[in-house]
Structures are given as C-alpha cells and as structure tokens.
Amino acid sequence: MAAAALPPLPSARAKELESRASALSRRHASTDYDDKNIDANDQNAQSEQTEVVEKPYSSLYEKNIQSNRKASTLAAEQQHRERMEQIEMLHQKEQKVFDQLPPLDPTVTCDAIHQYLSTTSQFLNSYIADANASLEGTSHKLSVLEKQMSLLESKLESIPGLFSEDEEQSVNATDQDNIIDNVAEG
C-alpha cells in the first residue's frame, strides 16, 4: 500500500489552533473582568477623596487610558473571532477531505508505525555508537596526558633546589604513587 497517496493530516493543526483560541478567550475574559473591577475601584476611590486637587492633565490621561483599554479589548475580541473562523474553516475542510476517503487499512497503519520505529531506533543506535567512540577517544587522550604530566613532574623533581623541602616530600610521595600507577597501567 502506498503511503504517498495519503493526504496530510491537518487535525493536529486544528487542535492547536483551538487550544490557542480557547486560552486566548479565557485570558481576555479574565482581563475584561479585571479591567471592570479596576474601573469600579477607581470610581469608588475618586468619590471618597474630597480634598484632592485635580491637575488639568490628569483627567485627559485617565480618559486616554480608558480609551486604550477599550481599544485593546476590541482588538483582542476581533482576533479571537478571526481565529475561531479559521478553526471552523479548517474543520470544514477536514470534514470534506476525510468524508470522501475510506478508512485506512490496518496493515498500512502498522507498516507506517513499524517504519517509524525502525528508522528511529537505527538513528539512536548510530548516535550512541558515535558518542561512545568519541568518549573512548577522549578517554585515551586524557590517559596519555596524565602519563606525560607524571613524567614532567618527575623531571622537574630531579632539579635540585626547585622545591622547598616540605613541598618536595609531599610531591615525592604523590609522584611515586602516580608513577607506580602509570607503570601498572601501561
């Protein structure tokens, strides 16, 4: 059965648009409620204050804020309506496409799932093999570097007067342990 003959499945996109639209509508509904409460609280606070001297620009500023709030809520409602129309049109297109097609044969579905699983597992196996090879190479480079460092430390140790006697005794003990470890490994 040919997988190329199958139409693209836009249902995931429709669900995504629906979830975004519902989240947007919930957000705007709570914002509208908060704006109404803020406006009511502002009016109550203004009526309670009797000795407040109003500046000439404060009322213009408040009117500007209120008009901006109304404009933003109207724009949000318009966006919400447009998104809902897009979702509805997409849903209708899906119905037209999928109502004309017979249901998929179960073997086609199984073959598609099997192909997906096999290619994914092949990719993961090759990725793990590459990562292990890289890790082994890095580990080898580190062991070579450790051996070179221990040789360098032993050469520096052979120079008289380079270290003080207290440091020399502690360095001798650790270097001898490192040399013994490297000889046992190598």
PDB file of C-alpha atoms in Angstrom:
ATOM      1  CA  MET A   1       0.000   0.000   0.000  1.00  0.00           C
ATOM      2  CA  ALA A   2       1.426   3.401  -0.951  1.00  0.00           C
ATOM      3  CA  ALA A   3       1.878   5.861   1.887  1.00  0.00           C
ATOM      4  CA  ALA A   4       2.295   8.723  -0.599  1.00  0.00           C
ATOM      5  CA  ALA A   5      -1.402   8.501  -1.539  1.00  0.00           C
ATOM      6  CA  LEU A   6      -2.439   9.547   1.960  1.00  0.00           C
ATOM      7  CA  PRO A   7      -3.472  13.201   2.426  1.00  0.00           C
ATOM      8  CA  PRO A   8      -1.747  15.314   5.064  1.00  0.00           C
ATOM      9  CA  LEU A   9      -3.479  15.266   8.421  1.00  0.00           C
ATOM     10  CA  PRO A  10      -4.383  18.834   9.399  1.00  0.00           C
ATOM     11  CA  SER A  11      -6.241  17.738  12.523  1.00  0.00           C
ATOM     12  CA  ALA A  12      -3.227  18.358  14.762  1.00  0.00           C
ATOM     13  CA  ARG A  13      -3.038  21.927  13.477  1.00  0.00           C
ATOM     14  CA  ALA A  14      -6.765  22.396  14.088  1.00  0.00           C
ATOM     15  CA  LYS A  15      -6.438  21.161  17.652  1.00  0.00           C
ATOM     16  CA  GLU A  16      -3.518  23.511  18.219  1.00  0.00           C
ATOM     17  CA  LEU A  17      -5.500  26.470  16.888  1.00  0.00           C
ATOM     18  CA  GLU A  18      -8.482  25.510  19.033  1.00  0.00           C
ATOM     19  CA  SER A  19      -6.364  25.302  22.179  1.00  0.00           C
ATOM     20  CA  ARG A  20      -4.729  28.665  21.445  1.00  0.00           C
ATOM     21  CA  ALA A  21      -8.090  30.272  20.764  1.00  0.00           C
ATOM     22  CA  SER A  22      -9.636  28.907  23.952  1.00  0.00           C
ATOM     23  CA  ALA A  23      -6.623  30.027  26.007  1.00  0.00           C
ATOM     24  CA  LEU A  24      -6.809  33.451  24.411  1.00  0.00           C
ATOM     25  CA  SER A  25     -10.531  33.749  25.116  1.00  0.00           C
ATOM     26  CA  ARG A  26     -10.020  32.718  28.757  1.00  0.00           C
ATOM     27  CA  ARG A  27      -7.219  35.245  29.132  1.00  0.00           C
ATOM     28  CA  HIS A  28      -9.259  38.075  27.618  1.00  0.00           C
ATOM     29  CA  ALA A  29     -12.300  37.185  29.692  1.00  0.00           C
ATOM     30  CA  SER A  30     -10.240  37.473  32.881  1.00  0.00           C
ATOM     31  CA  THR A  31      -8.632  40.701  31.607  1.00  0.00           C
ATOM     32  CA  ASP A  32     -12.057  42.228  30.887  1.00  0.00           C
ATOM     33  CA  TYR A  33     -13.222  41.273  34.383  1.00  0.00           C
ATOM     34  CA  ASP A  34     -10.084  42.789  35.945  1.00  0.00           C
ATOM     35  CA  ASP A  35     -10.496  45.982  33.889  1.00  0.00           C
ATOM     36  CA  LYS A  36     -14.100  46.350  35.050  1.00  0.00           C
ATOM     37  CA  ASN A  37     -13.037  45.858  38.677  1.00  0.00           C
ATOM     38  CA  ILE A  38     -10.215  48.371  38.291  1.00  0.00           C
ATOM     39  CA  ASP A  39     -12.584  50.937  36.769  1.00  0.00           C
ATOM     40  CA  ALA A  40     -15.110  50.413  39.607  1.00  0.00           C
ATOM     41  CA  ASN A  41     -12.362  50.684  42.237  1.00  0.00           C
ATOM     42  CA  ASP A  42     -11.044  53.866  40.608  1.00  0.00           C
ATOM     43  CA  GLN A  43     -14.513  55.435  40.652  1.00  0.00           C
ATOM     44  CA  ASN A  44     -15.016  54.496  44.323  1.00  0.00           C
ATOM     45  CA  ALA A  45     -11.619  55.901  45.272  1.00  0.00           C
ATOM     46  CA  GLN A  46     -12.322  59.162  43.436  1.00  0.00           C
ATOM     47  CA  SER A  47     -15.692  59.599  45.136  1.00  0.00           C
ATOM     48  CA  GLU A  48     -14.161  59.009  48.587  1.00  0.00           C
ATOM     49  CA  GLN A  49     -11.422  61.599  48.128  1.00  0.00           C
ATOM     50  CA  THR A  50     -12.821  65.073  48.757  1.00  0.00           C
ATOM     51  CA  GLU A  51      -9.714  67.210  49.172  1.00  0.00           C
ATOM     52  CA  VAL A  52      -7.784  66.047  46.110  1.00  0.00           C
ATOM     53  CA  VAL A  53      -6.777  68.849  43.790  1.00  0.00           C
ATOM     54  CA  GLU A  54      -7.062  67.672  40.202  1.00  0.00           C
ATOM     55  CA  LYS A  55      -4.431  68.685  37.733  1.00  0.00           C
ATOM     56  CA  PRO A  56      -5.731  69.663  34.306  1.00  0.00           C
ATOM     57  CA  TYR A  57      -3.891  66.856  32.503  1.00  0.00           C
ATOM     58  CA  SER A  58      -4.908  64.035  34.904  1.00  0.00           C
ATOM     59  CA  SER A  59      -8.449  63.706  33.541  1.00  0.00           C
ATOM     60  CA  LEU A  60      -7.121  63.616  29.970  1.00  0.00           C
ATOM     61  CA  TYR A  61      -4.628  60.974  30.983  1.00  0.00           C
ATOM     62  CA  GLU A  62      -7.341  58.826  32.582  1.00  0.00           C
ATOM     63  CA  LYS A  63      -9.575  59.193  29.531  1.00  0.00           C
ATOM     64  CA  ASN A  64      -6.679  58.168  27.331  1.00  0.00           C
ATOM     65  CA  ILE A  65      -6.058  55.084  29.480  1.00  0.00           C
ATOM     66  CA  GLN A  66      -9.721  54.088  29.355  1.00  0.00           C
ATOM     67  CA  SER A  67      -9.893  54.526  25.582  1.00  0.00           C
ATOM     68  CA  ASN A  68      -6.717  52.451  25.191  1.00  0.00           C
ATOM     69  CA  ARG A  69      -8.235  49.682  27.339  1.00  0.00           C
ATOM     70  CA  LYS A  70     -11.389  49.666  25.258  1.00  0.00           C
ATOM     71  CA  ALA A  71      -9.403  49.610  22.020  1.00  0.00           C
ATOM     72  CA  SER A  72      -7.199  46.742  23.201  1.00  0.00           C
ATOM     73  CA  THR A  73     -10.197  44.655  24.307  1.00  0.00           C
ATOM     74  CA  LEU A  74     -11.939  45.312  20.986  1.00  0.00           C
ATOM     75  CA  ALA A  75      -8.815  44.293  19.080  1.00  0.00           C
ATOM     76  CA  ALA A  76      -8.473  41.143  21.186  1.00  0.00           C
ATOM     77  CA  GLU A  77     -12.117  40.234  20.593  1.00  0.00           C
ATOM     78  CA  GLN A  78     -11.629  40.745  16.851  1.00  0.00           C
ATOM     79  CA  GLN A  79      -8.554  38.482  16.856  1.00  0.00           C
ATOM     80  CA  HIS A  80     -10.476  35.863  18.790  1.00  0.00           C
ATOM     81  CA  ARG A  81     -13.344  35.944  16.275  1.00  0.00           C
ATOM     82  CA  GLU A  82     -10.907  35.646  13.356  1.00  0.00           C
ATOM     83  CA  ARG A  83      -9.168  32.678  14.942  1.00  0.00           C
ATOM     84  CA  MET A  84     -12.452  30.941  15.626  1.00  0.00           C
ATOM     85  CA  GLU A  85     -13.441  31.468  11.972  1.00  0.00           C
ATOM     86  CA  GLN A  86     -10.094  29.995  10.850  1.00  0.00           C
ATOM     87  CA  ILE A  87     -10.627  26.968  13.057  1.00  0.00           C
ATOM     88  CA  GLU A  88     -14.142  26.470  11.746  1.00  0.00           C
ATOM     89  CA  MET A  89     -12.982  26.717   8.118  1.00  0.00           C
ATOM     90  CA  LEU A  90     -10.179  24.236   8.795  1.00  0.00           C
ATOM     91  CA  HIS A  91     -12.625  21.854  10.449  1.00  0.00           C
ATOM     92  CA  GLN A  92     -14.949  22.050   7.434  1.00  0.00           C
ATOM     93  CA  LYS A  93     -12.041  21.360   5.047  1.00  0.00           C
ATOM     94  CA  GLU A  94     -11.070  18.329   7.118  1.00  0.00           C
ATOM     95  CA  GLN A  95     -14.614  17.019   7.002  1.00  0.00           C
ATOM     96  CA  LYS A  96     -14.712  17.374   3.201  1.00  0.00           C
ATOM     97  CA  VAL A  97     -11.375  15.594   2.737  1.00  0.00           C
ATOM     98  CA  PHE A  98     -11.874  12.768   5.187  1.00  0.00           C
ATOM     99  CA  ASP A  99     -15.524  12.090   4.393  1.00  0.00           C
ATOM    100  CA  GLN A 100     -14.546  11.229   0.816  1.00  0.00           C
ATOM    101  CA  LEU A 101     -11.798   8.776   1.814  1.00  0.00           C
ATOM    102  CA  PRO A 102     -12.344   5.228   3.004  1.00  0.00           C
ATOM    103  CA  PRO A 103     -10.740   4.295   6.329  1.00  0.00           C
ATOM    104  CA  LEU A 104      -7.104   3.233   6.238  1.00  0.00           C
ATOM    105  CA  ASP A 105      -6.279  -0.428   6.062  1.00  0.00           C
ATOM    106  CA  PRO A 106      -4.810  -1.623   9.383  1.00  0.00           C
ATOM    107  CA  THR A 107      -1.775  -3.069   7.572  1.00  0.00           C
ATOM    108  CA  VAL A 108      -0.927   0.381   6.191  1.00  0.00           C
ATOM    109  CA  THR A 109      -1.084   1.846   9.684  1.00  0.00           C
ATOM    110  CA  CYS A 110       1.054  -0.967  11.091  1.00  0.00           C
ATOM    111  CA  ASP A 111       3.598  -0.578   8.266  1.00  0.00           C
ATOM    112  CA  ALA A 112       3.885   3.165   8.870  1.00  0.00           C
ATOM    113  CA  ILE A 113       4.380   2.681  12.618  1.00  0.00           C
ATOM    114  CA  HIS A 114       6.899  -0.114  12.015  1.00  0.00           C
ATOM    115  CA  GLN A 115       8.872   2.074   9.577  1.00  0.00           C
ATOM    116  CA  TYR A 116       8.918   4.963  12.059  1.00  0.00           C
ATOM    117  CA  LEU A 117      10.100   2.757  14.924  1.00  0.00           C
ATOM    118  CA  SER A 118      12.819   1.057  12.882  1.00  0.00           C
ATOM    119  CA  THR A 119      14.280   4.285  11.477  1.00  0.00           C
ATOM    120  CA  THR A 120      14.181   5.940  14.893  1.00  0.00           C
ATOM    121  CA  SER A 121      15.934   3.010  16.561  1.00  0.00           C
ATOM    122  CA  GLN A 122      18.587   2.883  13.806  1.00  0.00           C
ATOM    123  CA  PHE A 123      19.271   6.581  14.265  1.00  0.00           C
ATOM    124  CA  LEU A 124      19.538   6.277  18.050  1.00  0.00           C
ATOM    125  CA  ASN A 125      21.853   3.244  17.792  1.00  0.00           C
ATOM    126  CA  SER A 126      24.206   5.048  15.392  1.00  0.00           C
ATOM    127  CA  TYR A 127      24.172   8.157  17.574  1.00  0.00           C
ATOM    128  CA  ILE A 128      25.084   6.126  20.669  1.00  0.00           C
ATOM    129  CA  ALA A 129      27.881   4.342  18.771  1.00  0.00           C
ATOM    130  CA  ASP A 130      29.331   7.688  17.635  1.00  0.00           C
ATOM    131  CA  ALA A 131      29.086   9.109  21.160  1.00  0.00           C
ATOM    132  CA  ASN A 132      30.841   6.044  22.627  1.00  0.00           C
ATOM    133  CA  ALA A 133      33.647   6.267  20.053  1.00  0.00           C
ATOM    134  CA  SER A 134      34.128   9.947  20.828  1.00  0.00           C
ATOM    135  CA  LEU A 135      34.149   9.236  24.565  1.00  0.00           C
ATOM    136  CA  GLU A 136      36.745   6.466  24.167  1.00  0.00           C
ATOM    137  CA  GLY A 137      38.963   8.787  22.096  1.00  0.00           C
ATOM    138  CA  THR A 138      38.732  11.497  24.744  1.00  0.00           C
ATOM    139  CA  SER A 139      39.479   8.987  27.490  1.00  0.00           C
ATOM    140  CA  HIS A 140      42.588   7.795  25.633  1.00  0.00           C
ATOM    141  CA  LYS A 141      43.792  11.374  25.157  1.00  0.00           C
ATOM    142  CA  LEU A 142      43.327  12.046  28.878  1.00  0.00           C
ATOM    143  CA  SER A 143      45.310   8.964  29.878  1.00  0.00           C
ATOM    144  CA  VAL A 144      48.176   9.992  27.553  1.00  0.00           C
ATOM    145  CA  LEU A 145      48.096  13.499  29.042  1.00  0.00           C
ATOM    146  CA  GLU A 146      48.209  12.091  32.596  1.00  0.00           C
ATOM    147  CA  LYS A 147      51.265   9.972  31.729  1.00  0.00           C
ATOM    148  CA  GLN A 148      53.017  12.949  30.171  1.00  0.00           C
ATOM    149  CA  MET A 149      52.241  15.098  33.214  1.00  0.00           C
ATOM    150  CA  SER A 150      53.648  12.489  35.596  1.00  0.00           C
ATOM    151  CA  LEU A 151      56.854  12.280  33.520  1.00  0.00           C
ATOM    152  CA  LEU A 152      57.145  16.070  33.506  1.00  0.00           C
ATOM    153  CA  GLU A 153      56.644  16.205  37.269  1.00  0.00           C
ATOM    154  CA  SER A 154      59.330  13.566  37.810  1.00  0.00           C
ATOM    155  CA  LYS A 155      61.768  15.527  35.604  1.00  0.00           C
ATOM    156  CA  LEU A 156      61.009  18.749  37.498  1.00  0.00           C
ATOM    157  CA  GLU A 157      61.517  16.897  40.739  1.00  0.00           C
ATOM    158  CA  SER A 158      65.025  15.892  39.708  1.00  0.00           C
ATOM    159  CA  ILE A 159      66.108  19.559  39.534  1.00  0.00           C
ATOM    160  CA  PRO A 160      67.723  20.394  42.918  1.00  0.00           C
ATOM    161  CA  GLY A 161      66.526  23.481  44.798  1.00  0.00           C
ATOM    162  CA  LEU A 162      63.366  23.942  42.734  1.00  0.00           C
ATOM    163  CA  PHE A 163      61.021  22.997  45.574  1.00  0.00           C
ATOM    164  CA  SER A 164      61.334  23.623  49.302  1.00  0.00           C
ATOM    165  CA  GLU A 165      61.904  20.515  51.458  1.00  0.00           C
ATOM    166  CA  ASP A 166      58.299  20.365  52.787  1.00  0.00           C
ATOM    167  CA  GLU A 167      56.847  20.613  49.317  1.00  0.00           C
ATOM    168  CA  GLU A 168      59.423  18.185  47.987  1.00  0.00           C
ATOM    169  CA  GLN A 169      58.458  15.472  50.452  1.00  0.00           C
ATOM    170  CA  SER A 170      54.729  15.763  49.660  1.00  0.00           C
ATOM    171  CA  VAL A 171      55.420  15.910  45.900  1.00  0.00           C
ATOM    172  CA  ASN A 172      57.724  12.852  46.110  1.00  0.00           C
ATOM    173  CA  ALA A 173      55.037  10.773  47.784  1.00  0.00           C
ATOM    174  CA  THR A 174      52.309  11.686  45.286  1.00  0.00           C
ATOM    175  CA  ASP A 175      54.634  11.367  42.266  1.00  0.00           C
ATOM    176  CA  GLN A 176      55.836   7.941  43.317  1.00  0.00           C
ATOM    177  CA  ASP A 177      52.208   6.834  43.616  1.00  0.00           C
ATOM    178  CA  ASN A 178      51.447   8.255  40.144  1.00  0.00           C
ATOM    179  CA  ILE A 179      54.497   6.606  38.574  1.00  0.00           C
ATOM    180  CA  ILE A 180      53.618   3.264  40.138  1.00  0.00           C
ATOM    181  CA  ASP A 181      50.015   3.585  38.899  1.00  0.00           C
ATOM    182  CA  ASN A 182      51.146   4.504  35.355  1.00  0.00           C
ATOM    183  CA  VAL A 183      53.632   1.645  35.197  1.00  0.00           C
ATOM    184  CA  ALA A 184      50.949  -0.779  36.377  1.00  0.00           C
ATOM    185  CA  GLU A 185      48.516   0.540  33.715  1.00  0.00           C
ATOM    186  CA  GLY A 186      50.944   0.818  30.844  1.00  0.00           C
TER     187      GLY A 186
END
